[in-house]
Short mmCIF file of C-alpha atoms and ligand atoms in Angstrom, two decimals:
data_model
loop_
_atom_site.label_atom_id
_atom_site.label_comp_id
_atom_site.label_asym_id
_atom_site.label_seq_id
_atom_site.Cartn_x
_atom_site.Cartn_y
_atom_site.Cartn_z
CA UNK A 1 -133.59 144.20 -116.78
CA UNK A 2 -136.07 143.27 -119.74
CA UNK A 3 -136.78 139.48 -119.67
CA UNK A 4 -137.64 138.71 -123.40
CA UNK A 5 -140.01 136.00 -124.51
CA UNK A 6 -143.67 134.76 -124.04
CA UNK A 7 -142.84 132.15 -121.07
CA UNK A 8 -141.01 134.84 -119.31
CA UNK A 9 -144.21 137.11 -119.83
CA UNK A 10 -146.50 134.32 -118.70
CA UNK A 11 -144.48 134.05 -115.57
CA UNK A 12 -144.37 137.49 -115.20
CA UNK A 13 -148.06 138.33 -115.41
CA UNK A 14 -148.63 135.54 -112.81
CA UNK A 15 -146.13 137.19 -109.96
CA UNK A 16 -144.08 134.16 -110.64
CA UNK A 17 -139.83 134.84 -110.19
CA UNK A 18 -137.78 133.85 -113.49
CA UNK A 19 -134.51 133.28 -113.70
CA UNK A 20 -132.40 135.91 -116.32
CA UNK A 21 -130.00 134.47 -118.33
CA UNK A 22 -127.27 137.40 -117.63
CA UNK A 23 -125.08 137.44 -114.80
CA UNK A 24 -127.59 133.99 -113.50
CA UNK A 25 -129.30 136.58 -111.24
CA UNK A 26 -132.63 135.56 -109.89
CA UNK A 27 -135.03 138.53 -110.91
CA UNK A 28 -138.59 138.91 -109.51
CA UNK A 29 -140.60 140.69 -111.46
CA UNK A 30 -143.30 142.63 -111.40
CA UNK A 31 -146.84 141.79 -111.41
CA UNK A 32 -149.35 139.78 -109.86
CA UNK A 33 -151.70 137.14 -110.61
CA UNK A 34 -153.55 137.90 -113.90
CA UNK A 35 -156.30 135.72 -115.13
CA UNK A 36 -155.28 136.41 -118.47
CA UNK A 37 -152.71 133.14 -117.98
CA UNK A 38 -154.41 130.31 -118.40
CA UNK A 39 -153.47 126.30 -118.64
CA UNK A 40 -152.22 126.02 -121.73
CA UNK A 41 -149.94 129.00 -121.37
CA UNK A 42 -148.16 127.65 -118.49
CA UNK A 43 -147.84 124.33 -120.21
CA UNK A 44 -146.26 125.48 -122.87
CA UNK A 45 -143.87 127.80 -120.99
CA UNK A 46 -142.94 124.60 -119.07
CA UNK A 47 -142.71 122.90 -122.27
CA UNK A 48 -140.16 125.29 -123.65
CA UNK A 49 -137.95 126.00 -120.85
CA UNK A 50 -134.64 126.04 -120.60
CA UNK A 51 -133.69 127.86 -117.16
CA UNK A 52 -131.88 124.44 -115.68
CA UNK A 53 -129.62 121.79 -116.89
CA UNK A 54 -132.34 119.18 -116.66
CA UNK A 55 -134.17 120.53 -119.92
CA UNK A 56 -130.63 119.03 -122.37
CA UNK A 57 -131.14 115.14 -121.29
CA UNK A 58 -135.51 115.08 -121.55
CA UNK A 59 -137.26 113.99 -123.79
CA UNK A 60 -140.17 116.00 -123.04
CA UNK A 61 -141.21 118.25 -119.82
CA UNK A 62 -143.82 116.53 -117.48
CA UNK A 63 -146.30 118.94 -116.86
CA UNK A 64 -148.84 117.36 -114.92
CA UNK A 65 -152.30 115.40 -115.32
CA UNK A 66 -155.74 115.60 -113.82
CA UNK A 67 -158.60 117.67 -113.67
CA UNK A 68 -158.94 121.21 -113.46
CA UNK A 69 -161.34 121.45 -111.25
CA UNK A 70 -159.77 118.77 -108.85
CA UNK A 71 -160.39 119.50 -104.59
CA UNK A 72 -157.08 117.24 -104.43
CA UNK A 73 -153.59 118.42 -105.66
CA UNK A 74 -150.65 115.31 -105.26
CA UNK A 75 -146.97 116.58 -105.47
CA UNK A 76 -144.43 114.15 -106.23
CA UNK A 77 -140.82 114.65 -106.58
CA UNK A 78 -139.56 114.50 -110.33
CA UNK A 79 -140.45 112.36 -113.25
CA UNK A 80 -138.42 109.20 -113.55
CA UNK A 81 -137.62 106.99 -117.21
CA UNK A 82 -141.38 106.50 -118.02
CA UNK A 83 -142.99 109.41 -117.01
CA UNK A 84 -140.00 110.94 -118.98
CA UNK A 85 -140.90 108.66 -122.11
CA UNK A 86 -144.96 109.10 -121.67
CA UNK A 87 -144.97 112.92 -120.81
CA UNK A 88 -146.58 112.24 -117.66
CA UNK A 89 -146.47 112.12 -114.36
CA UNK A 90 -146.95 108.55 -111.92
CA UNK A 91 -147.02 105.97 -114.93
CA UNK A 92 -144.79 103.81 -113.91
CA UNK A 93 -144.92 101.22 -111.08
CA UNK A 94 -145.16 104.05 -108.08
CA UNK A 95 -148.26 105.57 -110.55
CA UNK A 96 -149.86 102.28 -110.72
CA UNK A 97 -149.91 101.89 -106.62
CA UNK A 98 -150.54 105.24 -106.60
CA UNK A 99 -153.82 104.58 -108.60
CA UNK A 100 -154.49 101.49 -106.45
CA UNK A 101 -153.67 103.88 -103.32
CA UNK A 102 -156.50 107.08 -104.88
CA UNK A 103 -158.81 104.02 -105.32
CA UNK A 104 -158.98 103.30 -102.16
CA UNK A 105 -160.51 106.24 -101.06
CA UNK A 106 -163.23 106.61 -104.24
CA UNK A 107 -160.77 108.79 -106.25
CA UNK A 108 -159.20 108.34 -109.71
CA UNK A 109 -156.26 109.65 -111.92
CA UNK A 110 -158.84 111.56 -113.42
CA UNK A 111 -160.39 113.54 -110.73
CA UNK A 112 -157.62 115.21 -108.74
CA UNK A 113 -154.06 116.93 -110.13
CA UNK A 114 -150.88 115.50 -109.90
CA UNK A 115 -147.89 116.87 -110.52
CA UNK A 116 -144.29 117.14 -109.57
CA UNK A 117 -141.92 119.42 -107.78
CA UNK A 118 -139.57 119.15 -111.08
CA UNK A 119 -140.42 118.87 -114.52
CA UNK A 120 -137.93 117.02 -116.54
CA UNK A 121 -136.24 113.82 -115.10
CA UNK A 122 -132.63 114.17 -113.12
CA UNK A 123 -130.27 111.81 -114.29
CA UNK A 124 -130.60 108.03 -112.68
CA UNK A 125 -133.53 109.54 -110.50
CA UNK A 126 -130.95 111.58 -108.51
CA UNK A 127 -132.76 113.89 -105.65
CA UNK A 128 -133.68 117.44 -107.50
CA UNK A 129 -130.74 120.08 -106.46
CA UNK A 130 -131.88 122.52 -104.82
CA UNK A 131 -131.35 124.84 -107.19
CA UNK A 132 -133.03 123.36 -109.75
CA UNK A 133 -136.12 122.87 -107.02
CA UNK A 134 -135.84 126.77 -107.01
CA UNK A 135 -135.99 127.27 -110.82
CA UNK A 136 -138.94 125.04 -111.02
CA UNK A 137 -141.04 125.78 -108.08
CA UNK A 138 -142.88 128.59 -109.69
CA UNK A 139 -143.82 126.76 -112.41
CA UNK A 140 -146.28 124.24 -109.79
CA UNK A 141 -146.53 127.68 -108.12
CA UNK A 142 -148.58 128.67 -111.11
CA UNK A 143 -150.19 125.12 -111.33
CA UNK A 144 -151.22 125.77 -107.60
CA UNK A 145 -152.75 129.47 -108.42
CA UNK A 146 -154.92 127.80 -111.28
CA UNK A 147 -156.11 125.19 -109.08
CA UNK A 148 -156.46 126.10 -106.13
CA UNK A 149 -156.85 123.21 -104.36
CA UNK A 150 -158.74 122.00 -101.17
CA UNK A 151 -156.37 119.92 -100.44
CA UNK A 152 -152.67 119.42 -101.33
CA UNK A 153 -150.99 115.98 -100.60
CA UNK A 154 -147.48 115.95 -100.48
CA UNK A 155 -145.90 112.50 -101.55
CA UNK A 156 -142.53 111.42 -100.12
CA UNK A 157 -139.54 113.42 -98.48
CA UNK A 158 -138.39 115.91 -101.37
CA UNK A 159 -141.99 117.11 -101.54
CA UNK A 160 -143.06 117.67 -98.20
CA UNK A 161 -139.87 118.86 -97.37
CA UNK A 162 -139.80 121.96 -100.21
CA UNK A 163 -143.09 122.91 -99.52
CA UNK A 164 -143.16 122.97 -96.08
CA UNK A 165 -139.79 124.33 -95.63
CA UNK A 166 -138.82 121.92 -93.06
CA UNK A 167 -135.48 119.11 -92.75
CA UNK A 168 -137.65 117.22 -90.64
CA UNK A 169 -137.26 113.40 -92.21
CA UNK A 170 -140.54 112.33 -93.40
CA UNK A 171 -142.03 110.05 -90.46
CA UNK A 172 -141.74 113.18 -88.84
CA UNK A 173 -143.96 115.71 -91.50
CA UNK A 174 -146.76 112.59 -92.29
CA UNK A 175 -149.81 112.01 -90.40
CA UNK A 176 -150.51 115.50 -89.54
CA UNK A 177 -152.57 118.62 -91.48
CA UNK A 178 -150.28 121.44 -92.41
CA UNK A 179 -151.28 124.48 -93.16
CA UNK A 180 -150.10 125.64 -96.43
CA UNK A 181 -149.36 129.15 -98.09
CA UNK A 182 -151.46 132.45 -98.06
CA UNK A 183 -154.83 130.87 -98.53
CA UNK A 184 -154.17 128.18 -95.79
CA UNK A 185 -154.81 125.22 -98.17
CA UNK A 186 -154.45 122.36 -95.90
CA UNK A 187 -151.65 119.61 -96.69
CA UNK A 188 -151.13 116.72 -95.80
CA UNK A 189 -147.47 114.91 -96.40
CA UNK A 190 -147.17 111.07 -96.78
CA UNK A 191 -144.75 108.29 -97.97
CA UNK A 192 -144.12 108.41 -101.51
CA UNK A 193 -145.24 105.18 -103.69
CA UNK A 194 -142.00 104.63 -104.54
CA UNK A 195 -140.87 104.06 -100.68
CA UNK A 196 -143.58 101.76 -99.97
CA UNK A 197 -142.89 99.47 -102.62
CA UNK A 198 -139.73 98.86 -101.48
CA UNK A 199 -141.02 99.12 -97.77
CA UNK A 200 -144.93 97.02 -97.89
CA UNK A 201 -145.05 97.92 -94.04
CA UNK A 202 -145.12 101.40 -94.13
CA UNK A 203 -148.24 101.31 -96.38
CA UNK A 204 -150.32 101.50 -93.22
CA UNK A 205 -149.29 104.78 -92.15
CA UNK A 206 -149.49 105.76 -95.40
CA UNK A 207 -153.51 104.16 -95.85
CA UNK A 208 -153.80 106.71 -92.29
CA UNK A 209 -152.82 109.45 -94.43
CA UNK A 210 -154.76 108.95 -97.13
CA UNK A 211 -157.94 108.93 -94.67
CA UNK A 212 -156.98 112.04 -93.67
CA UNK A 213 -157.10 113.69 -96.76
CA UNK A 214 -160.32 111.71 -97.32
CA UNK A 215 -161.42 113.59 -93.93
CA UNK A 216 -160.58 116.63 -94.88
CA UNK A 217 -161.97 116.67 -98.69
CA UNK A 218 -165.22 115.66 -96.65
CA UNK A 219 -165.24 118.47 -94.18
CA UNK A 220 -164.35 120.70 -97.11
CA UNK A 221 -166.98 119.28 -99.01
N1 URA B 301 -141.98 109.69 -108.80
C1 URA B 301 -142.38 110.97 -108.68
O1 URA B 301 -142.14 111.61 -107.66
N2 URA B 301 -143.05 111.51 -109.68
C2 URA B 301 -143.35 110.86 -110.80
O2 URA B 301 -143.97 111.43 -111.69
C3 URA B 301 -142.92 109.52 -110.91
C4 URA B 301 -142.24 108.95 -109.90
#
């Protein structure tokens, strides 16, 4: 089945799956990772899609912020009201711990990635279905190929759970290196922000976490 349109064909040329509007079959296309796709194109195929519910209540998509170049890739869950309202991911009172928490290993906003699992808000901050997970997973899939990362660091249950295809509950997946996809990018999966403000004690095990990645980007490094 042809899949019209330039997203589609910027998925496409990246091996990415896209969902056809006919029939709502999931079709994976041909064709691997090209290096003809580049940033801006997968922006503005995330910018202009329309393959979930999600895209009718945003006011923008929340594609993700950071460096290029960034050794560190943080996955969050979904945008919630601000990022929603800014266009960007973490801005709100989880991004501003977040910043404090990046600080505290030498980093800033502006030296690793950070994006989400989803990129438009759910409504009230509901948990991403996992359907609409599915539908936007390529998407950071294609974030992830531009990237590649040294390190991915998976923030809060949603996250780690998707990516390392586990039901484990988070206390479980944290404090541990994972090895993630083909290349073996190592990950590492922690509380999110958003859980530690409303729980101060767990930021411990979460400042453990963060040393780990800290270890690893060193040994990397
Ligand atoms: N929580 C997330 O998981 N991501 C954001 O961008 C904001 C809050």
């Amino acid at each position: 089945m042809r899949v019209a349109g330039i997203r589609d064909q910027y998925l496409e040329a990246m091996g990415i799956p896209v969902w056809v509007s006919r029939g709502q079959e999931q079709a994976e296309l041909p064709g691997s990772a090209s290096p003809d796709v580049d940033w801006d194109q997968l922006q503005a195929a995330v910018r202009d899609c329309t393959l979930c519910g999600l895209h009718r209540r945003r006011t923008q998509t929340v594609f993700g912020v950071g460096s290029h170049d960034a050794d560190l890739l943080i996955i969050g869950e979904a945008p919630g009201a601000e990022e929603d309202r800014r266009g960007e991911p973490f801005v709100g009172r989880a991004g501003q711990l977040l910043n404090a928490m990046l600080g505290a290993i030498q980093l800033t906003r502006d030296e690793v990635y950070i994006a989400n699992i989803l990129k438009c808000q759910p409504p009230n901050n509901r948990d991403p279905k996992p359907e609409e997970a599915a539908t936007c997973t390529p998407y950071l899939e294609g974030q992830m190929k531009l990237l590649r990362p040294r390190v991915i660091l998976a923030l809060g249950r949603i996250a780690a759970q998707l990516l390392l295809q586990s039901d484990s509950p988070i206390g479980r997946l944290r404090g541990k290196e994972f090895s993630f996809g083909e290349e073996g990018t190592p990950l590492v999966a922690s509380y999110h922000p958003a859980y530690l403000l409303r729980s101060p004690s767990a930021k411990t095990k979460a400042w453990e976490d963060l040393l780990l990645v800290r270890q690893i980007l060193r040994i990397q490094s």
